[in-house]
PDB file of C-alpha atoms in Angstrom:
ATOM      1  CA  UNK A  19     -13.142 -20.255  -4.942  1.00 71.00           C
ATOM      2  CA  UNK A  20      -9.981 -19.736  -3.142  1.00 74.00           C
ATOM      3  CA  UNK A  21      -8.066 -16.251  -3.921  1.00 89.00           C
ATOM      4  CA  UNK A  22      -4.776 -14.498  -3.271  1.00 93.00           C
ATOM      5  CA  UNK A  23      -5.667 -10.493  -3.593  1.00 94.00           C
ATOM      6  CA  UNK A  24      -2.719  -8.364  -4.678  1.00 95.00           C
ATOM      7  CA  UNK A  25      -2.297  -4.550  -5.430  1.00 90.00           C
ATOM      8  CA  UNK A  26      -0.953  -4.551  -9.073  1.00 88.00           C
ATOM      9  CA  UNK A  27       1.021  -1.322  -8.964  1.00 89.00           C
ATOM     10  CA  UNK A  28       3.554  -0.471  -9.827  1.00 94.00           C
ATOM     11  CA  UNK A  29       4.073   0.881  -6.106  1.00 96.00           C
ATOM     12  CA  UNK A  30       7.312   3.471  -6.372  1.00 97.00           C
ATOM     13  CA  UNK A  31       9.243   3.645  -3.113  1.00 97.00           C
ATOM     14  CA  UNK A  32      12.124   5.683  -2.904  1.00 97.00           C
ATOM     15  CA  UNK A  33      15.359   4.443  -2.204  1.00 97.00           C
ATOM     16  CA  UNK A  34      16.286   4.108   1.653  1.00 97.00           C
ATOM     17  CA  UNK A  35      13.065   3.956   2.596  1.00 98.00           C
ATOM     18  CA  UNK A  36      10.260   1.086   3.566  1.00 98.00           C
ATOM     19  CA  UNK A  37       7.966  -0.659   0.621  1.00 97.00           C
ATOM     20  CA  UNK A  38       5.454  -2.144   2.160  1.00 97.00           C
ATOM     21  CA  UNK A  39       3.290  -4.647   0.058  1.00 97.00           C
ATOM     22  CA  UNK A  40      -0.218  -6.064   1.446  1.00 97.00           C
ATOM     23  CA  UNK A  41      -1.755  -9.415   0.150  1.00 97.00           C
ATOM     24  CA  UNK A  42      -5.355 -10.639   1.345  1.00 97.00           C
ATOM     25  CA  UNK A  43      -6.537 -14.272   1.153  1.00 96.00           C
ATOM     26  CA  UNK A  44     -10.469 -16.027   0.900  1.00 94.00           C
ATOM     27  CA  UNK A  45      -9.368 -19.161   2.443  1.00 91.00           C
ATOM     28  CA  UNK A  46      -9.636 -18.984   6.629  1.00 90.00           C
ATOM     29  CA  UNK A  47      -7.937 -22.264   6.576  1.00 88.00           C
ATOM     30  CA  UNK A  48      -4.828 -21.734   4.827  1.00 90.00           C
ATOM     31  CA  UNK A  49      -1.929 -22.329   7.475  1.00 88.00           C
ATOM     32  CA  UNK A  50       0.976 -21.313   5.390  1.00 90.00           C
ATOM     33  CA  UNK A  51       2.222 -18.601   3.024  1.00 93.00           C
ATOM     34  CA  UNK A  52       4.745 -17.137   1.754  1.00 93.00           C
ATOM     35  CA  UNK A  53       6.530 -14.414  -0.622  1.00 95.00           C
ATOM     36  CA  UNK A  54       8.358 -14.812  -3.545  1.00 94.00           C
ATOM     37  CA  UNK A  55      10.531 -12.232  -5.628  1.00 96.00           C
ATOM     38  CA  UNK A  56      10.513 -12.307  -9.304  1.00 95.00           C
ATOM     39  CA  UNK A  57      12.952 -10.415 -11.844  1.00 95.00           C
ATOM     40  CA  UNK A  58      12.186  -9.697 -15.370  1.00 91.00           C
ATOM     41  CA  UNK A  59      12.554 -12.612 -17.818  1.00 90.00           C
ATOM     42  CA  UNK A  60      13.102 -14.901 -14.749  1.00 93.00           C
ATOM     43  CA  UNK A  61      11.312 -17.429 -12.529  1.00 94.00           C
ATOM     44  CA  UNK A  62      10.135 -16.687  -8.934  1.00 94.00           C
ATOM     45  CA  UNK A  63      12.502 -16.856  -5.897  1.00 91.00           C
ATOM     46  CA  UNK A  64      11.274 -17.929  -2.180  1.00 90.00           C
ATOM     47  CA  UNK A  65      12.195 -15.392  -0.197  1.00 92.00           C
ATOM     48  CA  UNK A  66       9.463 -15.230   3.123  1.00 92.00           C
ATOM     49  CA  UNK A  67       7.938 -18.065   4.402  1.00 92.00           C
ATOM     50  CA  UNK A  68       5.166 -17.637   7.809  1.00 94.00           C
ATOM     51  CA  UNK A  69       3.463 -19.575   9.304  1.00 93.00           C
ATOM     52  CA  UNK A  70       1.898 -18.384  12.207  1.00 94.00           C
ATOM     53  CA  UNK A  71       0.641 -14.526  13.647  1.00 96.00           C
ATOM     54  CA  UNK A  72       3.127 -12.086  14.242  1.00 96.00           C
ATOM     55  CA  UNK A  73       6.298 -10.584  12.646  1.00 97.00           C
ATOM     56  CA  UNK A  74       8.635 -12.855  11.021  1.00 97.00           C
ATOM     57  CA  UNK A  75      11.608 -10.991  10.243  1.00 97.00           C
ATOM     58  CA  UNK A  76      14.920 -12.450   8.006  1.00 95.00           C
ATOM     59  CA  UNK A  77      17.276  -9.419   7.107  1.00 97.00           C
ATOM     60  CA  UNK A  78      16.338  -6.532   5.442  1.00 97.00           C
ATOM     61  CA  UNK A  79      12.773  -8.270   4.641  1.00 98.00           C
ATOM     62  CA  UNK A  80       9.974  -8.718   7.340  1.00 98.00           C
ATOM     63  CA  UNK A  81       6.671 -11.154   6.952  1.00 97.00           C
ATOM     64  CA  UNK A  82       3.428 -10.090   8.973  1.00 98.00           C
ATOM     65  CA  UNK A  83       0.722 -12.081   9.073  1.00 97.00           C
ATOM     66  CA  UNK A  84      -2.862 -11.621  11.146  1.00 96.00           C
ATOM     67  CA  UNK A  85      -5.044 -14.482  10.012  1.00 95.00           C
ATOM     68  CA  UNK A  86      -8.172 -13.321  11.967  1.00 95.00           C
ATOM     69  CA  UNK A  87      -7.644 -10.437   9.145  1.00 95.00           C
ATOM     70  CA  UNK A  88      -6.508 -12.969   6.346  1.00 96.00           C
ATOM     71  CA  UNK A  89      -3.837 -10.767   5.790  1.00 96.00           C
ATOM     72  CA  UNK A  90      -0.368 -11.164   5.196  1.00 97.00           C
ATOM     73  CA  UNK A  91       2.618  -8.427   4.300  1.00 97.00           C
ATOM     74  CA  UNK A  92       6.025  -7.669   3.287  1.00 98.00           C
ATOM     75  CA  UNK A  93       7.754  -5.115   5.019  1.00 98.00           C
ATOM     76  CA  UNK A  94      11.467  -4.382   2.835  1.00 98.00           C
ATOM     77  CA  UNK A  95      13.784  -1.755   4.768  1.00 98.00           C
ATOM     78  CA  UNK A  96      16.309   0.316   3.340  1.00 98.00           C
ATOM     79  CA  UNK A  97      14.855  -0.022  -0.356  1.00 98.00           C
ATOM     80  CA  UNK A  98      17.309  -0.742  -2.650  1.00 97.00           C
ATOM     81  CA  UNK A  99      17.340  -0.307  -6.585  1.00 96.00           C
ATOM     82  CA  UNK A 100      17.841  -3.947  -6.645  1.00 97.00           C
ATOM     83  CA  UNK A 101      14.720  -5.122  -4.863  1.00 97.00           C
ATOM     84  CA  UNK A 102      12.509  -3.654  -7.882  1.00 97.00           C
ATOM     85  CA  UNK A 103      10.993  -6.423  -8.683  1.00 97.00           C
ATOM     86  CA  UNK A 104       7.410  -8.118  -8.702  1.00 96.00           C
ATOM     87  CA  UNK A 105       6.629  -9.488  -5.510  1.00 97.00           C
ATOM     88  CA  UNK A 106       4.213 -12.273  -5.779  1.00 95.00           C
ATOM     89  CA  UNK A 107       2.039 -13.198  -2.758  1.00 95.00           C
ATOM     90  CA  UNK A 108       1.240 -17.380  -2.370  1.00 92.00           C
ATOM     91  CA  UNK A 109      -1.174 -19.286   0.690  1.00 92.00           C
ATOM     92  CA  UNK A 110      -1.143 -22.864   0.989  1.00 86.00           C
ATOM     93  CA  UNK A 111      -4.659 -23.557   1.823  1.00 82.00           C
ATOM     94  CA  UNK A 112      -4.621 -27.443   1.534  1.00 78.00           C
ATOM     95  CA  UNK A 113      -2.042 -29.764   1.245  1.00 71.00           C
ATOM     96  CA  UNK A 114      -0.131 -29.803  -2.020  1.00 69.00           C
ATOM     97  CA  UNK A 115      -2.169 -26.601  -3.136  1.00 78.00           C
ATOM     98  CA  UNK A 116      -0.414 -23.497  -3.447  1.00 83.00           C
ATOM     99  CA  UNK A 117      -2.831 -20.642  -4.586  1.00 87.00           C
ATOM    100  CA  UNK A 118      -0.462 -17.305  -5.954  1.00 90.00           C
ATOM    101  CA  UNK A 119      -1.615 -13.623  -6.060  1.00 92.00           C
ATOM    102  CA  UNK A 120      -1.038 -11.905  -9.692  1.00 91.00           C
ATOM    103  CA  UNK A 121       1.971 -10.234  -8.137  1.00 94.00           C
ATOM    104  CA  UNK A 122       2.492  -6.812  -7.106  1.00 96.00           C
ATOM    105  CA  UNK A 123       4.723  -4.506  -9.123  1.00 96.00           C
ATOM    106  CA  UNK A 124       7.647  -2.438  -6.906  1.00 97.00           C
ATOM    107  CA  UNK A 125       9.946   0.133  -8.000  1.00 97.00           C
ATOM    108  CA  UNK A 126      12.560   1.734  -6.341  1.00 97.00           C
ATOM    109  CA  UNK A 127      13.483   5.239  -7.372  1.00 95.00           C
ATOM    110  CA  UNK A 128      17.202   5.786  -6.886  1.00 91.00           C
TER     111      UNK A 128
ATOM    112  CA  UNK B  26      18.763 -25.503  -0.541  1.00 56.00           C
ATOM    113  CA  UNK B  27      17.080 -27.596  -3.147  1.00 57.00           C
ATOM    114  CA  UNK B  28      17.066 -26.758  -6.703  1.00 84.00           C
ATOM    115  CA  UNK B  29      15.233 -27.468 -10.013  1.00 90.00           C
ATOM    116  CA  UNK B  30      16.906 -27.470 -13.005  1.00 92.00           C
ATOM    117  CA  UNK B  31      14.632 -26.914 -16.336  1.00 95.00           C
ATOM    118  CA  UNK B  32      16.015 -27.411 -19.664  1.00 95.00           C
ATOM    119  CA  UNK B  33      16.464 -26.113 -22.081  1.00 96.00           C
ATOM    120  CA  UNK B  34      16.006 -22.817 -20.847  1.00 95.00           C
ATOM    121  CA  UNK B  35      15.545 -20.662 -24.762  1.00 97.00           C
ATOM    122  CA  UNK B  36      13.967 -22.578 -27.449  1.00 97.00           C
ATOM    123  CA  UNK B  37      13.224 -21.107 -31.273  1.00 97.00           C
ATOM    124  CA  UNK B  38      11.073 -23.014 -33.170  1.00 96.00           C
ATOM    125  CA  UNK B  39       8.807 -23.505 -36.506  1.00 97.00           C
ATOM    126  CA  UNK B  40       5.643 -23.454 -36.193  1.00 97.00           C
ATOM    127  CA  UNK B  41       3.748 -26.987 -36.227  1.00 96.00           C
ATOM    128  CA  UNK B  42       7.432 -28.359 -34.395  1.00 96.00           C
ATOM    129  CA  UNK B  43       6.697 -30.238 -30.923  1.00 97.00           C
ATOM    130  CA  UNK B  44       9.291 -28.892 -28.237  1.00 97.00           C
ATOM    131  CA  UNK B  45      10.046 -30.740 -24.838  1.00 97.00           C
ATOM    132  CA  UNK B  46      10.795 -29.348 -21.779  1.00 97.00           C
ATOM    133  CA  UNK B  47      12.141 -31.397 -18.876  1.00 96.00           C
ATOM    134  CA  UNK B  48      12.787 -30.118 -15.312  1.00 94.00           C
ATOM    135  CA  UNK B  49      14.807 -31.904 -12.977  1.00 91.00           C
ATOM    136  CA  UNK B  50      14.939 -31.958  -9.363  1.00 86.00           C
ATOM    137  CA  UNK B  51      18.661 -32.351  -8.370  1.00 84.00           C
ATOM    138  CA  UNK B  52      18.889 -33.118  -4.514  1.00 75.00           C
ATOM    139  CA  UNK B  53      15.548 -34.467  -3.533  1.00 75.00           C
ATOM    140  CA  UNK B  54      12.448 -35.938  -4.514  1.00 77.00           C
ATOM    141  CA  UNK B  55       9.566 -34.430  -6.279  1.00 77.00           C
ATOM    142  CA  UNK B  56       6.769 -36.329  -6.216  1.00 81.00           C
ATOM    143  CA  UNK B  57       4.772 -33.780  -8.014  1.00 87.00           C
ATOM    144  CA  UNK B  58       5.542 -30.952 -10.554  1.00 90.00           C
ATOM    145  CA  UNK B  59       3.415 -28.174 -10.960  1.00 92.00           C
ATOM    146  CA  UNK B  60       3.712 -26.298 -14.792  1.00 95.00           C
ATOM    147  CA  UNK B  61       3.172 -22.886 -15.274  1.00 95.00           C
ATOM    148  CA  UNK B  62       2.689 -20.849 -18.215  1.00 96.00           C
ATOM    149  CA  UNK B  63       3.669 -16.610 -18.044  1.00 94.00           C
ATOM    150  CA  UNK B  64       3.163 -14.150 -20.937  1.00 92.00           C
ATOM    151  CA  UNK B  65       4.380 -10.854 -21.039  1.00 87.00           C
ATOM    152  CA  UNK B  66       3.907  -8.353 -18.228  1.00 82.00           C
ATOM    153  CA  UNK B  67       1.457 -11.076 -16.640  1.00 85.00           C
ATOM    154  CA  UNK B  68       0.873 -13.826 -13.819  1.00 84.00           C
ATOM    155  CA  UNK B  69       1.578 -17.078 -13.435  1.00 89.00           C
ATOM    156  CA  UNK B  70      -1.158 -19.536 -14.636  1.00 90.00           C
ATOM    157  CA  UNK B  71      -1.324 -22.485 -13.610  1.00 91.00           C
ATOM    158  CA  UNK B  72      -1.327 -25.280 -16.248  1.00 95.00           C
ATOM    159  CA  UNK B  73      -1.284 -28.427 -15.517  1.00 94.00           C
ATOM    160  CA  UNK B  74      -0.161 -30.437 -12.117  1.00 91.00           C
ATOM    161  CA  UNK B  75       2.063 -33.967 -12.635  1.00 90.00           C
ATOM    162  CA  UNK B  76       2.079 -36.763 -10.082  1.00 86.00           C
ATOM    163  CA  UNK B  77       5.001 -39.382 -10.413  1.00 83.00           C
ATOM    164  CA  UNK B  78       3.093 -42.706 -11.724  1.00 82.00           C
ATOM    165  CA  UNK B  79       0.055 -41.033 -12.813  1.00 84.00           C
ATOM    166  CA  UNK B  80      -2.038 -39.116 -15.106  1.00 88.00           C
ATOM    167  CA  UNK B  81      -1.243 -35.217 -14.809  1.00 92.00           C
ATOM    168  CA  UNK B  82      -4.294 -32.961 -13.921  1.00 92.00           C
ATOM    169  CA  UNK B  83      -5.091 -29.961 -16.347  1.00 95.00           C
ATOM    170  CA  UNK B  84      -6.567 -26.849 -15.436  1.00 93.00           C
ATOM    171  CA  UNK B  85      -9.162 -25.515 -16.978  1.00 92.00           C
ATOM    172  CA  UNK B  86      -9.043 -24.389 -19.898  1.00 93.00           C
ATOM    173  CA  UNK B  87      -5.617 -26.188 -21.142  1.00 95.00           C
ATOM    174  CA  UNK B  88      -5.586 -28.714 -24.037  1.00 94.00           C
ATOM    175  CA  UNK B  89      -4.363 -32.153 -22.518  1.00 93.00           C
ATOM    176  CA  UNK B  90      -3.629 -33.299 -25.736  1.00 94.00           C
ATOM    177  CA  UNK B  91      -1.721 -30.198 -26.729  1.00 96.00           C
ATOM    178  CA  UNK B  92       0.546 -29.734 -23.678  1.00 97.00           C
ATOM    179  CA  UNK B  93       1.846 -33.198 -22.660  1.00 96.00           C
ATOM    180  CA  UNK B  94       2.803 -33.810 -19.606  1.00 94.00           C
ATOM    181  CA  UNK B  95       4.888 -37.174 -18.198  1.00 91.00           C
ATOM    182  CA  UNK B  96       6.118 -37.653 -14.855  1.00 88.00           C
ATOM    183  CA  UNK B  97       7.762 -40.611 -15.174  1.00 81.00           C
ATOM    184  CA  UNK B  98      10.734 -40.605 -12.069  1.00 86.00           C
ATOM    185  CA  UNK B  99      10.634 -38.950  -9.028  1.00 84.00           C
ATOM    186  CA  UNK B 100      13.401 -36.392 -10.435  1.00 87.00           C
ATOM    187  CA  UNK B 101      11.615 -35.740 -13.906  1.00 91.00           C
ATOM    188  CA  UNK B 102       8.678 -34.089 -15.422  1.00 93.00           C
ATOM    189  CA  UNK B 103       8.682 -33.507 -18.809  1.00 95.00           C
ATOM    190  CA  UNK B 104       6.136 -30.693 -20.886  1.00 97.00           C
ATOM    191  CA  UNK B 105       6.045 -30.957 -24.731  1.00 97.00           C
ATOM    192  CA  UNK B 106       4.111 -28.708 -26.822  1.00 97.00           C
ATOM    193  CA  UNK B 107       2.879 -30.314 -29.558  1.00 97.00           C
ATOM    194  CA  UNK B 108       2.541 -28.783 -32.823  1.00 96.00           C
ATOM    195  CA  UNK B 109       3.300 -24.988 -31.859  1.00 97.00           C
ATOM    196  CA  UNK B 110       1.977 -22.103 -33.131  1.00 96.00           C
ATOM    197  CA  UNK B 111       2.628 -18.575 -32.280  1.00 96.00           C
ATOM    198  CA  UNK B 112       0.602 -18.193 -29.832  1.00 96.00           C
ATOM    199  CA  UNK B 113       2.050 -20.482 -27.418  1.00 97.00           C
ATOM    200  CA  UNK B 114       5.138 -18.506 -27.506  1.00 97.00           C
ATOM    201  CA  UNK B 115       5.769 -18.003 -23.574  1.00 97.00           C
ATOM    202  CA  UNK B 116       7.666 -18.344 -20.621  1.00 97.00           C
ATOM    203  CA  UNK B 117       7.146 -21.665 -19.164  1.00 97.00           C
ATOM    204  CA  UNK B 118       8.035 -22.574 -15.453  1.00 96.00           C
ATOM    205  CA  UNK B 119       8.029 -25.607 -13.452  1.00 95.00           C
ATOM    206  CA  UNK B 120       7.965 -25.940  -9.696  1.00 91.00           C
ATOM    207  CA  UNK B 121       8.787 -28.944  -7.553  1.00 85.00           C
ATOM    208  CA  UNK B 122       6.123 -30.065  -4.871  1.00 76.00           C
ATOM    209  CA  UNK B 123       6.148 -33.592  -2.387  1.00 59.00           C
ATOM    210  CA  UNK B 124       7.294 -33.608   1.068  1.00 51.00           C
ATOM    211  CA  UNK B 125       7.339 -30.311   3.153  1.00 54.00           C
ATOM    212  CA  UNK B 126       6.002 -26.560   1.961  1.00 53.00           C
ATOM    213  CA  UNK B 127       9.473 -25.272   1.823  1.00 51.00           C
ATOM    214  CA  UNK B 128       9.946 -27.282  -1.022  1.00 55.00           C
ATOM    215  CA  UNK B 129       8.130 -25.579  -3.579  1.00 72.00           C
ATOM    216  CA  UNK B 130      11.191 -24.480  -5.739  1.00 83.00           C
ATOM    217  CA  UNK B 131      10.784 -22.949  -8.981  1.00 90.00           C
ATOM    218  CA  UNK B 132      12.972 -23.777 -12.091  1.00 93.00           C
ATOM    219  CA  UNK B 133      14.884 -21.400 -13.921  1.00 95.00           C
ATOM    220  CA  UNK B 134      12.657 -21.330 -16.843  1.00 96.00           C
ATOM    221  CA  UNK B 135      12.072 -21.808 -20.547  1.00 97.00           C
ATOM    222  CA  UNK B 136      11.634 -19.092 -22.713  1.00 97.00           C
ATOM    223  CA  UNK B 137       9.415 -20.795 -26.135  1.00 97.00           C
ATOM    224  CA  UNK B 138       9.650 -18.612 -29.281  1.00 97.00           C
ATOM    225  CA  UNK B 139       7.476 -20.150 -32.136  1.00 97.00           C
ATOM    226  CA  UNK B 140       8.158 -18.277 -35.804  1.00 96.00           C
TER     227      UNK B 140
END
């Protein structure tokens, strides 16, 4: 069965500083994946897409991926109140399938 | 970028009243819709998937004759939940799919209370 493996949390980070947030996958064939942010009460937001190994960086927000690992990460500098959130981890292991992680809870302490 | 509308996005309702839920892609094609169902404090779960023209395919564990899905145009899927009870008070959320990754939008959202 294909899985998306995600720390719950909550993971407190405090403000200024880096939150990192770690995802694993089952499926060796997956070729895409990607990040999304959700708020309380509200649907999830694309923020990261990747695609292949290496450091994918867009802002404030950076995307690693190592797929010999099956591993994929979020990397948010300069934590802001605003990016607590739950972060939700997804890999697109076929076409048309998108498999999501539970989410991973993130806090930033002011 | 693209966007999903979902509507409407807070419904109240009796229990044993059927509610529909449409979501709309506005600036492109969707040829499939995935539905999602979210309680409280947890994950997504996947519900059902919708192709345009075609059956819908339920997950496991999800009543097909409960949760009615139609897919009718390439810019509409609609959900109704057919006589609701309490319990399927929830946040549910469709997302677009068709044509490239990067289109997997989510919409906004539809909050279901059932009294």
């Amino acid at each position: 069965q294909k899985e998306v493996e995600q720390n719950s949390g909550p993971l407190s980070v405090p403000e200024g500083a880096i939150a990192s947030l770690n995802c694993t996958y089952s499926d060796r064939g997956s070729q895409s994946f990607f990040w999304y942010r959700q708020y309380s009460g509200k649907s999830p937001e694309l923020i990261m897409s990747i695609y292949s190994n290496g450091d994918k960086e867009d802002g404030r927000f950076t995307a690693q991926l190592n797929k010999a690992s099956q591993y994929v990460s979020l990397l948010i500098r300069d934590s802001q109140p605003s990016d607590s959130a739950t972060y939700l981890c997804a890999v697109n292991p076929e076409e048309r399938v998108i498999i999501f992680g539970k989410g991973t809870r993130l806090h930033i302490l002011p | 970028g693209a966007v999903v509308s979902q509507h409407p996005s807070r419904v109240i309702c009796k229990s044993g009243t059927s509610v529909k839920i449409e979501c709309r892609s506005l600036d492109f094609q969707a040829t499939t819709m995935f539905w999602y169902r979210q309680f409280p404090k947890q994950s997504l779960m996947l519900m059902a998937t919708s192709n345009e023209g075609s059956k819908a395919t339920y997950e496991q564990g999800v009543e097909k004759d409960k949760f009615l899905i139609n897919h009718a145009s390439l810019t509409l899927s609609t959900l109704t939940v057919t006589s609701a009870h309490p319990e399927d008070s929830s946040f549910y959320i469709c997302r677009s799919g068709g044509g490239g990754t990067d289109t997997q939008y989510f919409g906004p959202g539809t909050r279901l209370t059932v009294l």
